[in-house]
mmCIF file of C-alpha atoms in Angstrom:
data_model
loop_
_atom_site.group_PDB
_atom_site.id
_atom_site.type_symbol
_atom_site.label_atom_id
_atom_site.label_comp_id
_atom_site.label_asym_id
_atom_site.label_seq_id
_atom_site.Cartn_x
_atom_site.Cartn_y
_atom_site.Cartn_z
ATOM 1 C CA MET A 1460 -23.636 -8.307 -81.250
ATOM 2 C CA GLN A 1461 -26.784 -9.783 -80.675
ATOM 3 C CA THR A 1462 -27.509 -10.937 -77.490
ATOM 4 C CA THR A 1463 -29.636 -14.011 -76.652
ATOM 5 C CA ALA A 1464 -31.799 -13.604 -73.591
ATOM 6 C CA GLU A 1465 -31.139 -15.582 -70.180
ATOM 7 C CA THR A 1466 -34.274 -18.889 -70.829
ATOM 8 C CA PRO A 1467 -36.241 -19.387 -67.071
ATOM 9 C CA ALA A 1468 -34.229 -22.646 -67.116
ATOM 10 C CA ALA A 1469 -30.678 -20.768 -66.304
ATOM 11 C CA GLN A 1470 -32.605 -18.625 -64.867
ATOM 12 C CA ALA A 1471 -33.672 -21.003 -61.904
ATOM 13 C CA ASP A 1472 -30.367 -22.617 -62.023
ATOM 14 C CA ALA A 1473 -28.878 -19.231 -61.439
ATOM 15 C CA ALA A 1474 -31.482 -19.681 -58.497
ATOM 16 C CA LYS A 1475 -30.036 -22.538 -56.998
ATOM 17 C CA ALA A 1476 -26.941 -22.774 -57.555
ATOM 18 C CA ILE A 1477 -26.598 -19.043 -55.436
ATOM 19 C CA THR A 1478 -29.448 -20.763 -52.721
ATOM 20 C CA ALA A 1479 -26.990 -23.449 -52.655
ATOM 21 C CA LEU A 1480 -23.441 -21.372 -52.060
ATOM 22 C CA ARG A 1481 -25.542 -19.138 -49.979
ATOM 23 C CA LYS A 1482 -26.467 -22.534 -47.388
ATOM 24 C CA ARG A 1483 -22.984 -24.429 -47.970
ATOM 25 C CA LEU A 1484 -20.811 -20.547 -46.535
ATOM 26 C CA ALA A 1485 -23.680 -20.378 -43.340
ATOM 27 C CA ARG A 1486 -22.914 -23.386 -43.077
ATOM 28 C CA TRP A 1487 -19.215 -23.223 -42.648
ATOM 29 C CA GLU A 1488 -19.535 -20.119 -40.601
ATOM 30 C CA LEU A 1489 -21.428 -21.582 -38.751
ATOM 31 C CA ASP A 1490 -18.934 -23.959 -38.747
ATOM 32 C CA HIS A 1491 -16.363 -22.120 -37.832
ATOM 33 C CA LEU A 1492 -18.277 -19.763 -34.806
ATOM 34 C CA ARG A 1493 -18.180 -23.941 -33.035
ATOM 35 C CA HIS A 1494 -15.214 -24.065 -33.304
ATOM 36 C CA HIS A 1495 -13.900 -20.996 -31.980
ATOM 37 C CA CYS A 1496 -16.588 -20.539 -29.094
ATOM 38 C CA ALA A 1497 -14.915 -24.458 -28.599
ATOM 39 C CA ASP A 1498 -11.334 -22.976 -28.769
ATOM 40 C CA LEU A 1499 -11.956 -19.841 -26.508
ATOM 41 C CA ALA A 1500 -13.808 -22.534 -24.184
ATOM 42 C CA GLN A 1501 -11.664 -24.207 -24.064
ATOM 43 C CA ARG A 1502 -8.668 -21.032 -23.349
ATOM 44 C CA LEU A 1503 -10.988 -20.038 -20.225
ATOM 45 C CA ASP A 1504 -11.141 -23.384 -18.939
ATOM 46 C CA ASP A 1505 -7.690 -23.047 -19.013
ATOM 47 C CA ALA A 1506 -7.514 -18.869 -17.051
ATOM 48 C CA LEU A 1507 -9.174 -20.490 -14.795
ATOM 49 C CA GLY A 1508 -7.358 -23.303 -13.434
ATOM 50 C CA ARG A 1509 -3.857 -21.198 -13.657
ATOM 51 C CA VAL A 1510 -6.503 -19.015 -11.431
ATOM 52 C CA ASP A 1511 -7.735 -21.910 -9.363
ATOM 53 C CA THR A 1512 -3.676 -23.068 -8.829
ATOM 54 C CA LEU A 1513 -2.105 -18.815 -8.573
ATOM 55 C CA GLU A 1514 -5.076 -18.987 -5.782
ATOM 56 C CA SER A 1515 -4.235 -22.261 -4.157
ATOM 57 C CA GLU A 1516 -0.158 -21.341 -4.102
ATOM 58 C CA VAL A 1517 -0.986 -17.609 -2.536
ATOM 59 C CA SER A 1518 -2.897 -19.289 0.202
ATOM 60 C CA ARG A 1519 -0.264 -21.629 1.272
ATOM 61 C CA ALA A 1520 2.357 -18.745 0.919
ATOM 62 C CA TRP A 1521 0.888 -17.002 3.432
ATOM 63 C CA ASP A 1522 -0.006 -20.011 5.381
ATOM 64 C CA ALA A 1523 3.510 -20.368 5.485
ATOM 65 C CA ALA A 1524 4.098 -16.277 6.414
ATOM 66 C CA ASP A 1525 2.305 -16.470 8.954
ATOM 67 C CA SER A 1526 3.268 -19.784 10.610
ATOM 68 C CA TRP A 1527 6.265 -18.034 10.291
ATOM 69 C CA ARG A 1528 5.580 -14.863 11.759
ATOM 70 C CA GLU A 1529 3.654 -16.966 15.011
ATOM 71 C CA GLN A 1530 6.918 -18.557 15.031
ATOM 72 C CA THR A 1531 9.708 -15.597 15.136
ATOM 73 C CA THR A 1532 7.013 -14.449 17.602
ATOM 74 C CA GLU A 1533 7.424 -17.030 19.899
ATOM 75 C CA LEU A 1534 11.124 -17.293 19.720
ATOM 76 C CA VAL A 1535 11.673 -13.969 20.352
ATOM 77 C CA ASN A 1536 9.505 -13.610 23.234
ATOM 78 C CA ASP A 1537 11.240 -16.601 24.717
ATOM 79 C CA LEU A 1538 14.292 -15.149 24.176
ATOM 80 C CA GLN A 1539 13.238 -12.043 25.901
ATOM 81 C CA GLU A 1540 11.955 -13.950 28.755
ATOM 82 C CA ALA A 1541 15.312 -15.958 29.289
ATOM 83 C CA GLY A 1542 17.349 -12.188 29.294
ATOM 84 C CA LYS A 1543 18.433 -12.338 25.750
ATOM 85 C CA THR A 1544 18.923 -9.470 23.545
ATOM 86 C CA VAL A 1545 17.193 -9.824 20.563
ATOM 87 C CA GLY A 1546 18.847 -8.260 16.701
ATOM 88 C CA LEU A 1547 18.913 -7.965 13.444
ATOM 89 C CA THR A 1548 21.650 -8.406 10.804
ATOM 90 C CA MET A 1549 22.040 -6.138 8.133
ATOM 91 C CA ASP A 1550 20.589 -8.586 5.626
ATOM 92 C CA GLY A 1551 17.993 -9.038 8.054
ATOM 93 C CA ALA A 1552 18.909 -12.215 9.564
ATOM 94 C CA LEU A 1553 17.643 -12.416 13.422
ATOM 95 C CA VAL A 1554 20.775 -12.875 16.486
ATOM 96 C CA VAL A 1555 21.129 -13.282 19.517
ATOM 97 C CA MET A 1556 23.126 -10.311 20.633
ATOM 98 C CA PRO A 1557 25.754 -10.123 24.133
ATOM 99 C CA GLN A 1558 24.609 -8.506 26.641
ATOM 100 C CA ALA A 1559 27.324 -5.690 26.468
ATOM 101 C CA ALA A 1560 25.921 -4.871 22.688
ATOM 102 C CA ALA A 1561 22.587 -3.283 23.757
ATOM 103 C CA GLU A 1562 23.396 -0.024 24.288
ATOM 104 C CA THR A 1563 20.230 0.445 26.081
ATOM 105 C CA THR A 1564 16.487 -0.703 27.192
ATOM 106 C CA ALA A 1565 14.825 1.434 24.942
ATOM 107 C CA VAL A 1566 17.146 0.043 21.422
ATOM 108 C CA ALA A 1567 16.020 -3.536 22.032
ATOM 109 C CA ASP A 1568 12.344 -2.627 23.107
ATOM 110 C CA ALA A 1569 12.342 -0.610 19.258
ATOM 111 C CA ILE A 1570 13.657 -3.699 17.763
ATOM 112 C CA THR A 1571 11.519 -5.963 19.241
ATOM 113 C CA ASN A 1572 8.315 -3.429 17.942
ATOM 114 C CA ALA A 1573 10.224 -2.971 14.714
ATOM 115 C CA LEU A 1574 9.791 -7.310 14.381
ATOM 116 C CA VAL A 1575 6.466 -7.337 15.246
ATOM 117 C CA HIS A 1576 5.673 -4.688 12.498
ATOM 118 C CA ALA A 1577 7.576 -6.215 10.118
ATOM 119 C CA PHE A 1578 5.171 -8.952 9.204
ATOM 120 C CA THR A 1579 2.355 -7.082 10.080
ATOM 121 C CA PRO A 1580 0.843 -6.848 5.987
ATOM 122 C CA ILE A 1581 -0.086 -3.066 4.738
ATOM 123 C CA GLY A 1582 -4.327 -2.456 5.641
ATOM 124 C CA THR A 1583 -4.060 -4.084 9.084
ATOM 125 C CA HIS A 1584 -6.151 -2.151 11.881
ATOM 126 C CA LEU A 1585 -3.319 -1.794 15.180
ATOM 127 C CA PRO A 1586 -6.103 -1.023 17.790
ATOM 128 C CA ALA A 1587 -2.682 -1.142 20.199
ATOM 129 C CA GLU A 1588 -1.407 1.311 17.946
ATOM 130 C CA GLY A 1589 -4.671 4.108 17.536
ATOM 131 C CA GLY A 1590 -5.501 3.035 14.077
ATOM 132 C CA THR A 1591 -4.716 1.094 10.497
ATOM 133 C CA LEU A 1592 -0.644 0.992 9.216
ATOM 134 C CA GLY A 1593 -1.420 3.104 5.731
ATOM 135 C CA ALA A 1594 1.689 3.022 4.438
ATOM 136 C CA ILE A 1595 6.044 2.323 4.945
ATOM 137 C CA ILE A 1596 7.952 4.442 4.312
ATOM 138 C CA ALA A 1597 12.381 4.793 3.973
ATOM 139 C CA ARG A 1598 13.251 7.702 4.962
ATOM 140 C CA ARG A 1599 16.929 9.546 3.288
ATOM 141 C CA ASP A 1600 19.201 8.226 6.329
ATOM 142 C CA GLY A 1601 17.734 4.220 5.906
ATOM 143 C CA THR A 1602 15.505 3.996 8.344
ATOM 144 C CA THR A 1603 12.088 3.240 7.157
ATOM 145 C CA TYR A 1604 9.058 3.826 9.106
ATOM 146 C CA GLY A 1605 5.117 2.830 9.434
ATOM 147 C CA LEU A 1606 2.163 5.441 8.830
ATOM 148 C CA ILE A 1607 -0.237 4.919 11.302
ATOM 149 C CA VAL A 1608 -3.722 6.543 10.065
ATOM 150 C CA ALA A 1609 -6.476 7.326 12.447
ATOM 151 C CA ASP A 1610 -9.773 5.957 12.009
ATOM 152 C CA ALA A 1611 -12.642 8.330 9.833
ATOM 153 C CA ALA A 1612 -14.670 9.012 13.355
ATOM 154 C CA HIS A 1613 -11.503 10.955 14.578
ATOM 155 C CA ASP A 1614 -11.166 13.339 11.127
ATOM 156 C CA VAL A 1615 -10.918 17.168 11.138
ATOM 157 C CA THR A 1616 -12.635 20.133 9.485
ATOM 158 C CA GLY A 1617 -11.226 23.312 9.344
ATOM 159 C CA THR A 1618 -8.349 25.856 7.445
ATOM 160 C CA TRP A 1619 -5.210 25.175 7.123
ATOM 161 C CA GLY A 1620 -4.296 28.444 8.430
ATOM 162 C CA GLU A 1621 -4.081 32.003 7.719
ATOM 163 C CA TYR A 1622 -4.099 33.434 4.413
ATOM 164 C CA GLY A 1623 -1.546 35.097 3.136
ATOM 165 C CA GLN A 1624 1.402 34.064 6.165
ATOM 166 C CA ASP A 1625 4.632 31.874 5.020
ATOM 167 C CA VAL A 1626 5.061 29.010 6.437
ATOM 168 C CA PRO A 1627 9.232 28.488 5.731
ATOM 169 C CA GLY A 1628 8.898 24.772 8.009
ATOM 170 C CA ALA A 1629 5.573 23.235 6.415
ATOM 171 C CA LYS A 1630 7.698 22.481 2.930
ATOM 172 C CA GLY A 1631 9.317 19.306 3.470
ATOM 173 C CA PRO A 1632 8.831 15.858 3.517
ATOM 174 C CA ASP A 1633 8.249 15.048 7.178
ATOM 175 C CA GLY A 1634 4.198 15.480 7.896
ATOM 176 C CA ALA A 1635 4.943 16.089 11.987
ATOM 177 C CA ALA A 1636 7.519 18.595 10.905
ATOM 178 C CA ASN A 1637 5.542 20.041 9.292
ATOM 179 C CA THR A 1638 2.731 19.982 11.893
ATOM 180 C CA GLN A 1639 4.910 21.757 14.168
ATOM 181 C CA ALA A 1640 5.557 24.209 12.300
ATOM 182 C CA MET A 1641 1.940 25.138 10.752
ATOM 183 C CA ALA A 1642 0.727 25.406 15.147
ATOM 184 C CA ALA A 1643 3.461 27.795 15.981
ATOM 185 C CA ALA A 1644 1.674 29.259 13.158
ATOM 186 C CA GLY A 1645 -1.235 29.289 15.106
ATOM 187 C CA SER A 1646 -3.120 27.057 12.340
ATOM 188 C CA PRO A 1647 -6.630 26.276 13.740
ATOM 189 C CA ILE A 1648 -6.644 22.626 12.018
ATOM 190 C CA VAL A 1649 -3.233 21.370 13.801
ATOM 191 C CA GLN A 1650 -5.729 23.307 17.555
ATOM 192 C CA ALA A 1651 -7.796 20.080 16.966
ATOM 193 C CA VAL A 1652 -5.250 17.109 15.779
ATOM 194 C CA ARG A 1653 -2.669 17.889 18.422
ATOM 195 C CA ALA A 1654 -5.489 17.692 21.254
ATOM 196 C CA LEU A 1655 -6.393 14.158 19.847
ATOM 197 C CA ASN A 1656 -5.688 10.635 22.296
ATOM 198 C CA ILE A 1657 -6.446 7.519 20.297
ATOM 199 C CA GLU A 1658 -5.424 4.221 22.678
ATOM 200 C CA GLY A 1659 -3.057 6.901 24.444
ATOM 201 C CA HIS A 1660 -1.414 8.016 21.525
ATOM 202 C CA ALA A 1661 -1.106 11.659 21.534
ATOM 203 C CA ASP A 1662 1.368 12.074 18.604
ATOM 204 C CA TRP A 1663 -0.774 13.037 15.844
ATOM 205 C CA PHE A 1664 -0.212 14.980 13.033
ATOM 206 C CA ILE A 1665 -1.381 15.378 9.153
ATOM 207 C CA PRO A 1666 0.704 13.992 7.049
ATOM 208 C CA SER A 1667 2.600 15.849 4.024
ATOM 209 C CA ARG A 1668 1.734 16.053 0.223
ATOM 210 C CA MET A 1669 4.985 13.471 -0.291
ATOM 211 C CA GLN A 1670 3.607 10.721 2.777
ATOM 212 C CA MET A 1671 -0.478 11.834 1.131
ATOM 213 C CA LEU A 1672 0.362 9.967 -2.144
ATOM 214 C CA ALA A 1673 1.865 6.705 -0.395
ATOM 215 C CA LEU A 1674 -1.443 6.526 1.303
ATOM 216 C CA TYR A 1675 -3.357 7.560 -1.889
ATOM 217 C CA GLU A 1676 -0.709 4.542 -3.672
ATOM 218 C CA THR A 1677 -1.488 1.302 -0.410
ATOM 219 C CA SER A 1678 -4.824 2.042 0.948
ATOM 220 C CA PRO A 1679 -7.182 4.727 -0.827
ATOM 221 C CA ASP A 1680 -9.829 3.161 0.607
ATOM 222 C CA LEU A 1681 -9.266 3.504 4.196
ATOM 223 C CA PHE A 1682 -9.919 7.462 3.033
ATOM 224 C CA ASP A 1683 -13.224 9.364 1.179
ATOM 225 C CA LYS A 1684 -13.216 9.579 -1.979
ATOM 226 C CA ASP A 1685 -15.642 12.128 -2.483
ATOM 227 C CA SER A 1686 -13.570 14.927 0.334
ATOM 228 C CA TRP A 1687 -10.456 16.142 -0.582
ATOM 229 C CA TYR A 1688 -7.811 16.357 2.548
ATOM 230 C CA TRP A 1689 -5.370 18.860 3.712
ATOM 231 C CA THR A 1690 -2.089 18.042 3.439
ATOM 232 C CA SER A 1691 0.104 19.755 6.151
ATOM 233 C CA SER A 1692 2.631 21.133 3.438
ATOM 234 C CA GLN A 1693 2.104 24.687 1.970
ATOM 235 C CA TYR A 1694 2.622 25.174 -2.198
ATOM 236 C CA SER A 1695 2.711 29.347 -1.279
ATOM 237 C CA ARG A 1696 1.640 31.702 1.514
ATOM 238 C CA SER A 1697 -1.787 31.406 0.025
ATOM 239 C CA HIS A 1698 -2.085 27.673 -1.155
ATOM 240 C CA ALA A 1699 -1.377 24.841 0.559
ATOM 241 C CA TRP A 1700 -1.603 21.021 -0.858
ATOM 242 C CA CYS A 1701 -4.712 19.034 -0.135
ATOM 243 C CA GLN A 1702 -5.316 15.249 -1.318
ATOM 244 C CA ASP A 1703 -7.855 13.835 -3.257
ATOM 245 C CA PHE A 1704 -8.161 9.894 -2.738
ATOM 246 C CA GLU A 1705 -10.413 8.582 -5.903
ATOM 247 C CA TYR A 1706 -8.356 9.490 -8.510
ATOM 248 C CA GLY A 1707 -4.789 10.134 -6.622
ATOM 249 C CA SER A 1708 -5.431 14.362 -7.744
ATOM 250 C CA SER A 1709 -3.145 17.106 -5.916
ATOM 251 C CA SER A 1710 -4.018 20.527 -5.800
ATOM 252 C CA ALA A 1711 -2.786 23.964 -4.533
ATOM 253 C CA SER A 1712 -6.196 24.938 -2.163
ATOM 254 C CA ASP A 1713 -6.776 28.407 -0.629
ATOM 255 C CA GLU A 1714 -5.809 28.360 2.807
ATOM 256 C CA ASP A 1715 -8.623 29.843 3.818
ATOM 257 C CA ASP A 1716 -11.010 27.093 2.559
ATOM 258 C CA GLU A 1717 -13.180 23.970 4.900
ATOM 259 C CA LEU A 1718 -11.207 20.891 4.447
ATOM 260 C CA ARG A 1719 -10.661 17.426 5.978
ATOM 261 C CA ALA A 1720 -7.608 16.533 7.670
ATOM 262 C CA ARG A 1721 -6.901 13.080 8.986
ATOM 263 C CA PRO A 1722 -4.923 12.540 11.627
ATOM 264 C CA VAL A 1723 -1.456 9.652 11.561
ATOM 265 C CA ARG A 1724 1.006 8.921 13.199
ATOM 266 C CA SER A 1725 4.861 7.374 12.261
ATOM 267 C CA ILE A 1726 6.014 3.886 14.223
ATOM 268 C CA GLN A 1727 9.458 2.955 13.537
ATOM 269 C CA LEU A 1728 10.612 0.019 12.021
ATOM 270 C CA GLN A 1729 13.386 -0.269 11.364
ATOM 271 C CA PRO A 1730 15.600 1.207 14.914
ATOM 272 C CA PHE A 1731 18.920 1.036 12.919
ATOM 273 C CA THR A 1732 21.430 3.005 10.307
ATOM 274 C CA PRO A 1733 24.004 1.181 9.351
ATOM 275 C CA SER A 1734 26.404 2.424 11.730
ATOM 276 C CA GLN A 1735 24.796 0.941 14.013
ATOM 277 C CA LEU A 1736 23.902 -2.190 12.923
ATOM 278 C CA PRO A 1737 26.073 -5.567 14.165
ATOM 279 C CA GLN A 1738 28.758 -6.478 12.660
ATOM 280 C CA PRO A 1739 28.351 -9.322 10.068
ATOM 281 C CA ILE A 1740 28.461 -12.181 12.008
ATOM 282 C CA ALA A 1741 32.163 -14.306 11.501
ATOM 283 C CA GLU A 1742 32.412 -18.049 12.037
ATOM 284 C CA GLY A 1743 33.304 -19.109 15.650
ATOM 285 C CA ASP A 1744 31.863 -15.701 16.990
ATOM 286 C CA PRO A 1745 29.477 -16.715 20.407
ATOM 287 C CA ARG A 1746 26.700 -14.863 18.455
ATOM 288 C CA GLU A 1747 24.310 -17.873 16.436
ATOM 289 C CA ILE A 1748 21.586 -16.710 14.044
ATOM 290 C CA LEU A 1749 18.788 -17.847 15.520
ATOM 291 C CA GLY A 1750 17.332 -21.643 13.829
ATOM 292 C CA THR A 1751 20.754 -22.715 15.156
ATOM 293 C CA GLU A 1752 21.868 -23.439 18.825
ATOM 294 C CA VAL A 1753 21.765 -20.112 20.120
ATOM 295 C CA ALA A 1754 25.133 -19.793 22.672
ATOM 296 C CA ALA A 1755 24.743 -19.059 26.460
#
């Protein structure tokens, strides 16, 4: 079958058609990109508006919390100056307790201490306590305590203990108990920690592995991310757990390695066990929840 070659005029028409099509496609792409950019810009503006709203709400919440904390602390101080004893109910309500309900002055002081620290955010520097509130941890009995982390200037460096020596009492979640067991076993690094006296506090210890993990989760910026820190938890006769604060890794290191240790101490935040908490206030009870008239 014989075909006829396209004439120059036909080729020119085809080229023009292709050029026109390309121009239309380019205009369509440009319009599409403009529309897409405008949509993204609108979404960004909406997101920034929501961020501004959330920041405003957070600021108002912090202001309200600070105001409530100041009012609560002032009220507690006024009540104590008036000879009243302040306590907490099971659900956290602040109450004025009859004098007979206060077992000892130490318990009343512990209540006040708990109220003050209950409203303290993690990461707050507490000079009177010797360091920074690094974590809040609950015990199995339901009580809670805060870990006060000493400043980095108080870090000590040394070996965990004697290589190959088993320390049975240094394997639990309580760093204070572990540290005591390490001291009884002659740990070199514990001697330096126990010799510390910061702002009148001499009850410093090396955190357990569990406590170190809690500090990594809540206050990693308090530690050097280029260092490994000893915990007071023994892994085996020859190894003890240490903690990294860059990626949160826990590892077992030779006990005769030279590593840093960060001293911490604990403060009680909830001094009652459930059996010691006052019973819920019934209608007509002479104790009154704060915010209503306080019974004389």
